[in-house]
mmCIF file with all atom_site columns, C-alpha atoms in Angstrom:
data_model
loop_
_atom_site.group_PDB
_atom_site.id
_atom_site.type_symbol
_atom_site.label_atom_id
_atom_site.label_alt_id
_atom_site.label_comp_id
_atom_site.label_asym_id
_atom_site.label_entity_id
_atom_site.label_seq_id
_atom_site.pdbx_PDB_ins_code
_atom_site.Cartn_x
_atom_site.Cartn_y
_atom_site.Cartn_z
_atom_site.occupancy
_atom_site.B_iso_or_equiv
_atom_site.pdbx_formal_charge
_atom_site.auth_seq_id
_atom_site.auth_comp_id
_atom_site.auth_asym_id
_atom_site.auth_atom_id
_atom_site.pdbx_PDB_model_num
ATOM 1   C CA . UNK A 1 1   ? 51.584  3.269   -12.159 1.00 54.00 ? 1   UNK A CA 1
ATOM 2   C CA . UNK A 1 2   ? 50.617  -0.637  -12.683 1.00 49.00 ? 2   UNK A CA 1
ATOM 3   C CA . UNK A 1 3   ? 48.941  -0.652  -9.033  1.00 51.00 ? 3   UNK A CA 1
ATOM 4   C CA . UNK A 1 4   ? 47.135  2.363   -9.698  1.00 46.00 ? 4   UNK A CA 1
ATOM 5   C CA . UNK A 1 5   ? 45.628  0.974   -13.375 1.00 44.00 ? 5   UNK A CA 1
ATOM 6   C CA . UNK A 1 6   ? 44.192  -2.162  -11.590 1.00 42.00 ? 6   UNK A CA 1
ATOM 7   C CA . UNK A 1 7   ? 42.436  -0.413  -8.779  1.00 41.00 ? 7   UNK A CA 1
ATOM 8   C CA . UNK A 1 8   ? 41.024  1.857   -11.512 1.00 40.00 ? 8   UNK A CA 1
ATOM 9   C CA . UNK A 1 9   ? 39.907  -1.168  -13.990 1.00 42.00 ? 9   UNK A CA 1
ATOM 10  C CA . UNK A 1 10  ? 38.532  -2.839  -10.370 1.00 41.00 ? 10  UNK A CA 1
ATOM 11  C CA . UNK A 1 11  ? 36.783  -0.108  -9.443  1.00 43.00 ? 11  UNK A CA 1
ATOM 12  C CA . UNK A 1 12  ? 35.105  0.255   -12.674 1.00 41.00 ? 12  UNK A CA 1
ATOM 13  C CA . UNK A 1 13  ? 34.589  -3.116  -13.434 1.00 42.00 ? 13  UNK A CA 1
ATOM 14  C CA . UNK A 1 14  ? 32.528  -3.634  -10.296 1.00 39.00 ? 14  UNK A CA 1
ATOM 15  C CA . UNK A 1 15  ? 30.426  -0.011  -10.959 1.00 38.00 ? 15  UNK A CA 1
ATOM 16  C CA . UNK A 1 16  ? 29.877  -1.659  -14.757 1.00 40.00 ? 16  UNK A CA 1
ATOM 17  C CA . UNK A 1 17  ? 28.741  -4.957  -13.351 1.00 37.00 ? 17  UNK A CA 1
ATOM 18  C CA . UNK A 1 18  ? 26.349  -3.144  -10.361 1.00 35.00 ? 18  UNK A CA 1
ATOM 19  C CA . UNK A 1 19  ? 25.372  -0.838  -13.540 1.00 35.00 ? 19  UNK A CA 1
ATOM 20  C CA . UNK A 1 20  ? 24.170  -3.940  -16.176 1.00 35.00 ? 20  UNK A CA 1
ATOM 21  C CA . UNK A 1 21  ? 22.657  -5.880  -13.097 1.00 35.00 ? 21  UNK A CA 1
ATOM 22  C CA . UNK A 1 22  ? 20.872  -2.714  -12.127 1.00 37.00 ? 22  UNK A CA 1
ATOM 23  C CA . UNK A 1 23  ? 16.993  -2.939  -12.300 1.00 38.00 ? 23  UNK A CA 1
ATOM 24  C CA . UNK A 1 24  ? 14.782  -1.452  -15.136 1.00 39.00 ? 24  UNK A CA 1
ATOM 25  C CA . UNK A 1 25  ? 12.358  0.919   -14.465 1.00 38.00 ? 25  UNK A CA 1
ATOM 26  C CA . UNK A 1 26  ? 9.850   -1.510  -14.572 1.00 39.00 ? 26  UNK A CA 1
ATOM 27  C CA . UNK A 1 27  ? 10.968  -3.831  -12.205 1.00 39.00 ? 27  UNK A CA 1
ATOM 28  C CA . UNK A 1 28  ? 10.492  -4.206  -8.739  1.00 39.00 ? 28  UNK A CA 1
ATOM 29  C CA . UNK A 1 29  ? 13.004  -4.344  -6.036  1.00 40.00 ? 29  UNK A CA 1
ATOM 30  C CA . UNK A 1 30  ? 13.130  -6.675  -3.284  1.00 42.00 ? 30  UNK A CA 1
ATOM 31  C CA . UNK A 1 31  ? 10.904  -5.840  -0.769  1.00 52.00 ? 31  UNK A CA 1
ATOM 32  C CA . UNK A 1 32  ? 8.045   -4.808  -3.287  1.00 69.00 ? 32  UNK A CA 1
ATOM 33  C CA . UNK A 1 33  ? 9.662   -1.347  -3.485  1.00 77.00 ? 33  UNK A CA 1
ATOM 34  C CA . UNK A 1 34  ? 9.679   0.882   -6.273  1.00 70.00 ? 34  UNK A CA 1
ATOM 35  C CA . UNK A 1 35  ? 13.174  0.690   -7.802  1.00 68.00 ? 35  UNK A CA 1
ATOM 36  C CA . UNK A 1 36  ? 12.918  4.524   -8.906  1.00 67.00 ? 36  UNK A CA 1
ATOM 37  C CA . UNK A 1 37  ? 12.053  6.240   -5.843  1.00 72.00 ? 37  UNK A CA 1
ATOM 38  C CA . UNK A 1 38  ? 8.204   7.045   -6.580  1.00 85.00 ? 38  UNK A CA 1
ATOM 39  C CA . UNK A 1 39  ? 5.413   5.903   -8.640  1.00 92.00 ? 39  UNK A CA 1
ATOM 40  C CA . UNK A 1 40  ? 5.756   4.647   -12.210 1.00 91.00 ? 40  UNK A CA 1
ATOM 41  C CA . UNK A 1 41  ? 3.318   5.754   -13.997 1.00 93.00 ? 41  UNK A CA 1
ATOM 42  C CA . UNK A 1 42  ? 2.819   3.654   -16.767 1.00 94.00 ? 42  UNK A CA 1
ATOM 43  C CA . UNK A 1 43  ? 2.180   0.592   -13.935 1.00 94.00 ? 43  UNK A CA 1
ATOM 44  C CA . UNK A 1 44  ? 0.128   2.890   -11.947 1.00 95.00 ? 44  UNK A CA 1
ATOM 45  C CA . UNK A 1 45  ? -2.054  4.383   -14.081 1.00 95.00 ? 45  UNK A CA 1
ATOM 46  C CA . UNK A 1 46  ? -3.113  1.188   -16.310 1.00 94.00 ? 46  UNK A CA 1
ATOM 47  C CA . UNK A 1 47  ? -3.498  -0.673  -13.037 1.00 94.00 ? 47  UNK A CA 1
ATOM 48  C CA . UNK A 1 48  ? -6.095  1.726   -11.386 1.00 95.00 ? 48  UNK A CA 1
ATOM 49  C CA . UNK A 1 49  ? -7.540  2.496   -14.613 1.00 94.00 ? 49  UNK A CA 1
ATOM 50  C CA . UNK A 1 50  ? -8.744  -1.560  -14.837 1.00 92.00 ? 50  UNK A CA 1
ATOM 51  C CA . UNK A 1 51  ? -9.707  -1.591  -11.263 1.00 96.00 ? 51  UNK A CA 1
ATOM 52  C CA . UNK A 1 52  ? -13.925 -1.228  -11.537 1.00 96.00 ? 52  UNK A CA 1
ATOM 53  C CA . UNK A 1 53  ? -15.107 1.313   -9.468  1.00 98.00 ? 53  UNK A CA 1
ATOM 54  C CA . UNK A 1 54  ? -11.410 2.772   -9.053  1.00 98.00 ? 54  UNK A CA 1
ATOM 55  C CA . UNK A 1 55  ? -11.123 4.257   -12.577 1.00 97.00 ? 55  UNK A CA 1
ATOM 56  C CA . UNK A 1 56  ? -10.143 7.139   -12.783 1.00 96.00 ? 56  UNK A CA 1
ATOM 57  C CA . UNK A 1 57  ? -9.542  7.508   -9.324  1.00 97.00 ? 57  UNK A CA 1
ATOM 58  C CA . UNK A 1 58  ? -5.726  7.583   -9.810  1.00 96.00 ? 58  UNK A CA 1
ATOM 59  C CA . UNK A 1 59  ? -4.967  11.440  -8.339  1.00 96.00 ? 59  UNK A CA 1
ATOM 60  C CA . UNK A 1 60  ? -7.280  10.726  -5.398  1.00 98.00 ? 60  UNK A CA 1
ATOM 61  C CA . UNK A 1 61  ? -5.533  7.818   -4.245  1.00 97.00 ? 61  UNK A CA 1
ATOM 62  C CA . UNK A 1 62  ? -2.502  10.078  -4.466  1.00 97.00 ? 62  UNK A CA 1
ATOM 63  C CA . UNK A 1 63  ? -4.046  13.329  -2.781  1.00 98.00 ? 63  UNK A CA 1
ATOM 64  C CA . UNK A 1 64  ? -5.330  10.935  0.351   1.00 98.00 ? 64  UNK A CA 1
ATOM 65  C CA . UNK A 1 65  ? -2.065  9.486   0.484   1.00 97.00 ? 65  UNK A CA 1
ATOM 66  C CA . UNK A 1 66  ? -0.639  12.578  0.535   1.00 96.00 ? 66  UNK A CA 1
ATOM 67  C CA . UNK A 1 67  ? -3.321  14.187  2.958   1.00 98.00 ? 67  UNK A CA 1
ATOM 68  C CA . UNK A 1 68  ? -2.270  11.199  5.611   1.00 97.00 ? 68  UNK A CA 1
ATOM 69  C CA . UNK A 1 69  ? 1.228   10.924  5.360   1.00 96.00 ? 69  UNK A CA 1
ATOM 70  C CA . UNK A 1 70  ? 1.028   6.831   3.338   1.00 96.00 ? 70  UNK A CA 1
ATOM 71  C CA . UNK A 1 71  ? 2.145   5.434   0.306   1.00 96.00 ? 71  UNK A CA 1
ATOM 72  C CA . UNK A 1 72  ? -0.230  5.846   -2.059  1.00 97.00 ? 72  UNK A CA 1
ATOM 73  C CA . UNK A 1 73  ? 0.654   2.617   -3.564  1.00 96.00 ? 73  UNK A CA 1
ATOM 74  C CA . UNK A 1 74  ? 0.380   0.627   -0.034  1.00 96.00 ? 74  UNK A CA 1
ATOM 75  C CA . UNK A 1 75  ? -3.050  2.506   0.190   1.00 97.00 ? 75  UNK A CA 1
ATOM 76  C CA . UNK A 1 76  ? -3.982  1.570   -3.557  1.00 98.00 ? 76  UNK A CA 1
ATOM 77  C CA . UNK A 1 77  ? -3.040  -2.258  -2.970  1.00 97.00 ? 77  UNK A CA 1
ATOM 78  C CA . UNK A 1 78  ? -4.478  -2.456  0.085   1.00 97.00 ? 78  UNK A CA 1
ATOM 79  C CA . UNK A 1 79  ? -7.685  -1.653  -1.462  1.00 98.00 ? 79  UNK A CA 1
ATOM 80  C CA . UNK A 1 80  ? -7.532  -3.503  -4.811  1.00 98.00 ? 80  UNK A CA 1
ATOM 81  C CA . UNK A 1 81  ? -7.038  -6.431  -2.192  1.00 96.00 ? 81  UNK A CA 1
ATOM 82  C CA . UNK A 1 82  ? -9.875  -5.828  -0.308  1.00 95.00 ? 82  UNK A CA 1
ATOM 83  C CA . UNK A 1 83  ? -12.067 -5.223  -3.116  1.00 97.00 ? 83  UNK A CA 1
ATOM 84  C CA . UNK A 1 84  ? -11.459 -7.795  -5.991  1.00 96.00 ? 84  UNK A CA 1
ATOM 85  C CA . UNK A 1 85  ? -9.737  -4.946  -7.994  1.00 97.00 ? 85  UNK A CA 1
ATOM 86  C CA . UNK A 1 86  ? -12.497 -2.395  -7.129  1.00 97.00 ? 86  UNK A CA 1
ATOM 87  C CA . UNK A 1 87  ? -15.387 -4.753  -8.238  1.00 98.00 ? 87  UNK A CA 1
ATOM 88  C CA . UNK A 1 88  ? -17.031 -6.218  -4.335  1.00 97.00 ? 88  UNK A CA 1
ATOM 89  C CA . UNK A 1 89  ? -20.204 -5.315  -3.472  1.00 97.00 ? 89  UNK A CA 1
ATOM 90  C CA . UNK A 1 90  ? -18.742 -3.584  -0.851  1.00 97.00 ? 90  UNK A CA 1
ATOM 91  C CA . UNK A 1 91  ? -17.386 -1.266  -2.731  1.00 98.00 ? 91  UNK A CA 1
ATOM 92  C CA . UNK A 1 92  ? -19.711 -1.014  -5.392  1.00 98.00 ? 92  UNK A CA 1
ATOM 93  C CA . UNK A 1 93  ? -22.777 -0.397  -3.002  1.00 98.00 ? 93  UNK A CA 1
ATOM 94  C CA . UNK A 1 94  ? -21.662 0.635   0.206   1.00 98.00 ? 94  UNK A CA 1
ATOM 95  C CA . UNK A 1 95  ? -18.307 2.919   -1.274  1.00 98.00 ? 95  UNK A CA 1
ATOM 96  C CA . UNK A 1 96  ? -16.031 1.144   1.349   1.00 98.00 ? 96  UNK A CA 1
ATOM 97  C CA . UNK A 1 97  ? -12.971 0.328   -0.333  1.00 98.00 ? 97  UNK A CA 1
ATOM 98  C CA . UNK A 1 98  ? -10.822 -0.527  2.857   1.00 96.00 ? 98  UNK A CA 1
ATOM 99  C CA . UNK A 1 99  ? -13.127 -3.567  4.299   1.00 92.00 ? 99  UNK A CA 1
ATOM 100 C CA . UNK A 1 100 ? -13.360 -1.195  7.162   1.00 94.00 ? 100 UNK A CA 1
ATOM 101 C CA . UNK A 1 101 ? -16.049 -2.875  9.696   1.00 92.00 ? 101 UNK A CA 1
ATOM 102 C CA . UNK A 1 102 ? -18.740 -1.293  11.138  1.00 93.00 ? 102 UNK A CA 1
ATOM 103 C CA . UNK A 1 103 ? -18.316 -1.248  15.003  1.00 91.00 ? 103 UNK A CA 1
ATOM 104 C CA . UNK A 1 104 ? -22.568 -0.976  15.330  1.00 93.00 ? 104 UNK A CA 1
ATOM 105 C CA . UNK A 1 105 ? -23.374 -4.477  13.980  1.00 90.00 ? 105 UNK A CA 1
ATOM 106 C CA . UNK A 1 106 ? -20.470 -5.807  16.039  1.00 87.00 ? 106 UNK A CA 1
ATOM 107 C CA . UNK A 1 107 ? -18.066 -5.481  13.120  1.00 84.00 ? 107 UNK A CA 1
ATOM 108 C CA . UNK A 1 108 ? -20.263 -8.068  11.413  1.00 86.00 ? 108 UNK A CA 1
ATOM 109 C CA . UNK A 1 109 ? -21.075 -6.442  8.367   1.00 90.00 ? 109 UNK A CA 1
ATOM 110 C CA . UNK A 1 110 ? -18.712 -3.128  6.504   1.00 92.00 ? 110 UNK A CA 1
ATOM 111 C CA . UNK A 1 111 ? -19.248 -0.068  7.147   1.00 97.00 ? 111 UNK A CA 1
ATOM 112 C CA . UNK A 1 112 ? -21.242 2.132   4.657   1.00 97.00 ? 112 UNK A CA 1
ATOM 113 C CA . UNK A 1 113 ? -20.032 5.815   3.185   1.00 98.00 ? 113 UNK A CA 1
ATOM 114 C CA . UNK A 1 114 ? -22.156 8.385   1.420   1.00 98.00 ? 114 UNK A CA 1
ATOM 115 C CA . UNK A 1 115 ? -20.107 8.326   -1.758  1.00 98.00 ? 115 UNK A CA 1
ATOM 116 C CA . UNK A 1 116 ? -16.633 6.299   -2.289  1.00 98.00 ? 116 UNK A CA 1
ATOM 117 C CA . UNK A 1 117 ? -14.044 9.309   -2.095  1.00 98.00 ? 117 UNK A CA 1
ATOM 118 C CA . UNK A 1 118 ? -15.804 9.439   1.244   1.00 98.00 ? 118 UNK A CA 1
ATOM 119 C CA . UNK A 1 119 ? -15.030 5.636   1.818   1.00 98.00 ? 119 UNK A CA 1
ATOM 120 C CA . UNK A 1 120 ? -11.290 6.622   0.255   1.00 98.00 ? 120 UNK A CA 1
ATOM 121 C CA . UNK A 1 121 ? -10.559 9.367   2.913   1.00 98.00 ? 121 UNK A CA 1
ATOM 122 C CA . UNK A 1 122 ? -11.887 7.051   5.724   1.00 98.00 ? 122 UNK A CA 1
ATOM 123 C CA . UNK A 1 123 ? -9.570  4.597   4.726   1.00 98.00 ? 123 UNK A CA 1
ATOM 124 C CA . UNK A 1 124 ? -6.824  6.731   4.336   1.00 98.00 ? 124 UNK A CA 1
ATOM 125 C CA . UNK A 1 125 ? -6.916  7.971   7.597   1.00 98.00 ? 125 UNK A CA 1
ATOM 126 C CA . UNK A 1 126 ? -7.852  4.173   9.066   1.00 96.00 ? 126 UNK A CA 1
ATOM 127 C CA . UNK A 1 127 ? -4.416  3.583   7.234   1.00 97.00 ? 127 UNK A CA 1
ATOM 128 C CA . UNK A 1 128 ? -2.445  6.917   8.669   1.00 97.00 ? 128 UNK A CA 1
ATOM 129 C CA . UNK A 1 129 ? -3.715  5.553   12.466  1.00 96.00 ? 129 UNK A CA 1
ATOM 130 C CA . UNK A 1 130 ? -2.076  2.425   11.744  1.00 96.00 ? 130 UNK A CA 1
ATOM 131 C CA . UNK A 1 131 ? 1.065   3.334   9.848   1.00 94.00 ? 131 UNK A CA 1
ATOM 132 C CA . UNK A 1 132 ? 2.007   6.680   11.371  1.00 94.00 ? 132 UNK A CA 1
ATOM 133 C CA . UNK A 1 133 ? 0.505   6.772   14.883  1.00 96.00 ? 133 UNK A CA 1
ATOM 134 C CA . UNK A 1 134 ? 0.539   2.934   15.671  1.00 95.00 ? 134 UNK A CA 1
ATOM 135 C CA . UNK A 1 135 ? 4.296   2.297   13.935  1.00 94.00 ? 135 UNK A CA 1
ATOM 136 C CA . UNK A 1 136 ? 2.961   -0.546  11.855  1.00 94.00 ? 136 UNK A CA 1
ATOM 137 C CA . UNK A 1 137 ? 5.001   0.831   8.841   1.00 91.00 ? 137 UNK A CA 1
ATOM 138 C CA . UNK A 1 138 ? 5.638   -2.561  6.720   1.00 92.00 ? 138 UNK A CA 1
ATOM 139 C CA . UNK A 1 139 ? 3.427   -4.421  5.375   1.00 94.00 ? 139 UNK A CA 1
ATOM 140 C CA . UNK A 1 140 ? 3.934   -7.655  7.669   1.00 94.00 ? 140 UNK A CA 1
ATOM 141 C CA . UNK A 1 141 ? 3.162   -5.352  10.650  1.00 94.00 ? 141 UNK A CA 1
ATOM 142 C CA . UNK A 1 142 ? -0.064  -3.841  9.613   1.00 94.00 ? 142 UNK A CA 1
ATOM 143 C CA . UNK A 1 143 ? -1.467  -7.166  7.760   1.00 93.00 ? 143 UNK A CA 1
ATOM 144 C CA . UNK A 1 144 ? -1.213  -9.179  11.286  1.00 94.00 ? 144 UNK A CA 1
ATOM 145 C CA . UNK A 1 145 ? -3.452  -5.878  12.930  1.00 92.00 ? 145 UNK A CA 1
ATOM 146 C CA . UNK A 1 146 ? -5.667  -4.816  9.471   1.00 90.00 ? 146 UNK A CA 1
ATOM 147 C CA . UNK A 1 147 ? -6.333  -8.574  9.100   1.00 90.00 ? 147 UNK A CA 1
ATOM 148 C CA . UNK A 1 148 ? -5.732  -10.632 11.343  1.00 90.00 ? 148 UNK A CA 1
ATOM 149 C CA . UNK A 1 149 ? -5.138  -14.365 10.869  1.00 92.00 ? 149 UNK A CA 1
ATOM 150 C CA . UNK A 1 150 ? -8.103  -16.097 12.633  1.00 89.00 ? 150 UNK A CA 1
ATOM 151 C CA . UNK A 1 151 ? -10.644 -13.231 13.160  1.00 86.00 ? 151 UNK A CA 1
ATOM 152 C CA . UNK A 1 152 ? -14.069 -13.693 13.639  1.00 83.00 ? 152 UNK A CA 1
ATOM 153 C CA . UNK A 1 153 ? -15.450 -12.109 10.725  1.00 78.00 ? 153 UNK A CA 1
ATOM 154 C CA . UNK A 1 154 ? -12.783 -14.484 8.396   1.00 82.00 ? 154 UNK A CA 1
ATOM 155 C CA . UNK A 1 155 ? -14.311 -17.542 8.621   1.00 84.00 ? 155 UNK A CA 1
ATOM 156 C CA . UNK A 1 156 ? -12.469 -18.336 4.996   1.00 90.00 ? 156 UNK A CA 1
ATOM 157 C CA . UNK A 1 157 ? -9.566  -17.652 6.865   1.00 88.00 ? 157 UNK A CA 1
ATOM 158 C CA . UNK A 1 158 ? -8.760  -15.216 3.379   1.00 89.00 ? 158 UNK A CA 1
ATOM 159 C CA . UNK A 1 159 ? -6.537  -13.143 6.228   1.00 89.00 ? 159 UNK A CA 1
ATOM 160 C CA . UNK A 1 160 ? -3.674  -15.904 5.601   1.00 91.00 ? 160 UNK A CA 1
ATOM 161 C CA . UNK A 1 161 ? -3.039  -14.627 2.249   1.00 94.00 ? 161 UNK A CA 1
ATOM 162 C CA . UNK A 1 162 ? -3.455  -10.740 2.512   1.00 95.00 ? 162 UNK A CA 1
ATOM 163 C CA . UNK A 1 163 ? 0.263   -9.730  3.188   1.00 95.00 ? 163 UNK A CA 1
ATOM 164 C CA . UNK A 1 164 ? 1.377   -11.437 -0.120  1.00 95.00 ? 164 UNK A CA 1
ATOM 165 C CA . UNK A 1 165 ? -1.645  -10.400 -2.336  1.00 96.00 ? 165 UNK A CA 1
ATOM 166 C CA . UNK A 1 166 ? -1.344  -6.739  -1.087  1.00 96.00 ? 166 UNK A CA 1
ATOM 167 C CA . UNK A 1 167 ? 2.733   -6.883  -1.772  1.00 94.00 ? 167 UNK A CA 1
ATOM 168 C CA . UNK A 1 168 ? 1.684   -8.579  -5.223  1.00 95.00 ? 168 UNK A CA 1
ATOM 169 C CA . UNK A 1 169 ? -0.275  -5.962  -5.898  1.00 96.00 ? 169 UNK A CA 1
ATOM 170 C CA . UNK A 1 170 ? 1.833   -2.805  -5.020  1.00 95.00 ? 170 UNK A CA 1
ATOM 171 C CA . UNK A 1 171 ? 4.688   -4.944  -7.330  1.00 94.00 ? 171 UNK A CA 1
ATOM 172 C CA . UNK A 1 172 ? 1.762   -4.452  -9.901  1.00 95.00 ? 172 UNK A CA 1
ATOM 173 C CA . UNK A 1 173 ? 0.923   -1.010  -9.325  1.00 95.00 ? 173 UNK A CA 1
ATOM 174 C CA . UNK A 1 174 ? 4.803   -0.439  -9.402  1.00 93.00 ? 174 UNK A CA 1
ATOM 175 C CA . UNK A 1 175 ? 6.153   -1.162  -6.367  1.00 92.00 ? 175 UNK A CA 1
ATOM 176 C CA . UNK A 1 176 ? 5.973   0.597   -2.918  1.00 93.00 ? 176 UNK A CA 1
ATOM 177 C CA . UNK A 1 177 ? 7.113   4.425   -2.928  1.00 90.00 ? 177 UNK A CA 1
ATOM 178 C CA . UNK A 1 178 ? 7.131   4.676   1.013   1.00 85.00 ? 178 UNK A CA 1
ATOM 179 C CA . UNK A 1 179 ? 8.384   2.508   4.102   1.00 69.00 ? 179 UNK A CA 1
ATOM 180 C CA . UNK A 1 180 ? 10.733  0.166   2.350   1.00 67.00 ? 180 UNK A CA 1
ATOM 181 C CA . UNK A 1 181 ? 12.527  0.702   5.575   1.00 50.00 ? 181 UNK A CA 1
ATOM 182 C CA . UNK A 1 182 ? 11.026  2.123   9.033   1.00 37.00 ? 182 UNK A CA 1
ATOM 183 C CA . UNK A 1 183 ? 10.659  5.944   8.776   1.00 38.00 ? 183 UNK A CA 1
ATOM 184 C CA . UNK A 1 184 ? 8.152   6.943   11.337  1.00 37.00 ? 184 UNK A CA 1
ATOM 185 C CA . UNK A 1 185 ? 9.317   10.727  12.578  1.00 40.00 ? 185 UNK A CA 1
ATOM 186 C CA . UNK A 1 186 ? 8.602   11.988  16.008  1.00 35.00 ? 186 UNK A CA 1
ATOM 187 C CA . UNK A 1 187 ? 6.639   14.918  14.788  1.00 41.00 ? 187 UNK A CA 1
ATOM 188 C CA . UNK A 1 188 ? 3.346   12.282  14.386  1.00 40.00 ? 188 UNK A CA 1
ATOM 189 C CA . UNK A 1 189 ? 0.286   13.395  15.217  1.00 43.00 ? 189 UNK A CA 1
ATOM 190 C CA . UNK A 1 190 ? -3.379  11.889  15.242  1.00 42.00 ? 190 UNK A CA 1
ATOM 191 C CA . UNK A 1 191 ? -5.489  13.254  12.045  1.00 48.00 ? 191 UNK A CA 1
ATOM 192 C CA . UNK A 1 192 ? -8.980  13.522  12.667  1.00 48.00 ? 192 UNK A CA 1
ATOM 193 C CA . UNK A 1 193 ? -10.424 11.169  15.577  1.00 45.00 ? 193 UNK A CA 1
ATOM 194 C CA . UNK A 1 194 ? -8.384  7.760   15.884  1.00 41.00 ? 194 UNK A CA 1
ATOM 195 C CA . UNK A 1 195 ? -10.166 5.188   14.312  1.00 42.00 ? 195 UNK A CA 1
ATOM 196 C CA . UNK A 1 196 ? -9.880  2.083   16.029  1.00 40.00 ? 196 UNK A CA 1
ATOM 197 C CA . UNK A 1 197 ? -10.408 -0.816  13.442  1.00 39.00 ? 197 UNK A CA 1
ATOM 198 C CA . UNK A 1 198 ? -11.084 -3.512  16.209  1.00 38.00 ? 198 UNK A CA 1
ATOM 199 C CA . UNK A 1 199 ? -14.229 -0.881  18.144  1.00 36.00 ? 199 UNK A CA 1
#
């Protein structure tokens, strides 16, 4: 009966410590991943809502997202990063929030869209091309294709630094909701015509 009262105070011991060292809900887990599963709303909402040109845009980061099969916080990041928090010119005249080039000046200036849930739902399916179809599903993978240390057009060499501001950001928004871990199915298909960032 003595054995069997240890192994019991062990066990719960260990699920008490594992249960008091547990994250809050708004912390971030390793990895920049959302420690609940999903988006935390709270973090999400005030982060977009402070974001320039992104206020209010919340649900249709979400709704791309969901349209293309990312994480809307990946796709949310990835845009406060290449935007100054939604406040560029780029975004603020030309409504592209994804620094997505335009292949007829030779990728020497960013494309322009007609209005920016326009420039959103290009970017969200630049992002689905890479993620889903190409199998760059972390971060580290599609930063060293989306922007590239040493490209031409980054003379600043600002590329260095965009894996760590875009996981800085999604810890931010909350924390990534998707791809914590490689999950690419093999039902994939290409949405729309493959955009090829690099034409």
């Amino acid at each position: 009966m003595l054995p069997v009262f240890f192994v019991l105070f062990f066990i719960f011991a260990i699920a008490g410590a594992s249960m008091m060292s547990g994250e809050n809900e708004g912390e971030v887990s390793a990895g920049g991943c959302s420690p609940i599963g999903g988006i935390n709303q709270e973090k999400w909402s005030n982060g977009i809502e402070n974001a320039g040109v992104f206020k209010g845009k919340q649900n249709t980061f979400i709704l791309v997202a969901r349209k293309y099969g990312i994480d809307p916080v990946l796709f949310a990041a990835i845009a406060m990063n290449e935007t100054a928090w939604g406040k560029s010119r780029a975004v603020t005249e030309k409504n592209n929030p994804g620094g997505l080039m335009d292949p007829a000046t030779g990728m020497a200036t960013v494309r322009v869209y007609a209005s920016l849930d326009e420039g959103l739902d290009a970017m969200g399916q630049t992002l689905h091309n890479r993620i889903i179809v190409d199998g760059l599903n972390t971060v580290e993978k599609l930063g060293n294709v989306y922007a590239p240390v040493g490209a031409a057009n980054d003379p600043s060499n600002l590329n260095s630094n965009w894996i760590p501001t875009v996981y800085s950001i999604a810890e931010k928004l909350g924390g990534l909701t998707m791809n914590c871990a490689a999950e690419v199915g093999s039902d994939v298909k290409i949405v729309g015509d493959k955009m090829n960032y690099f034409d």
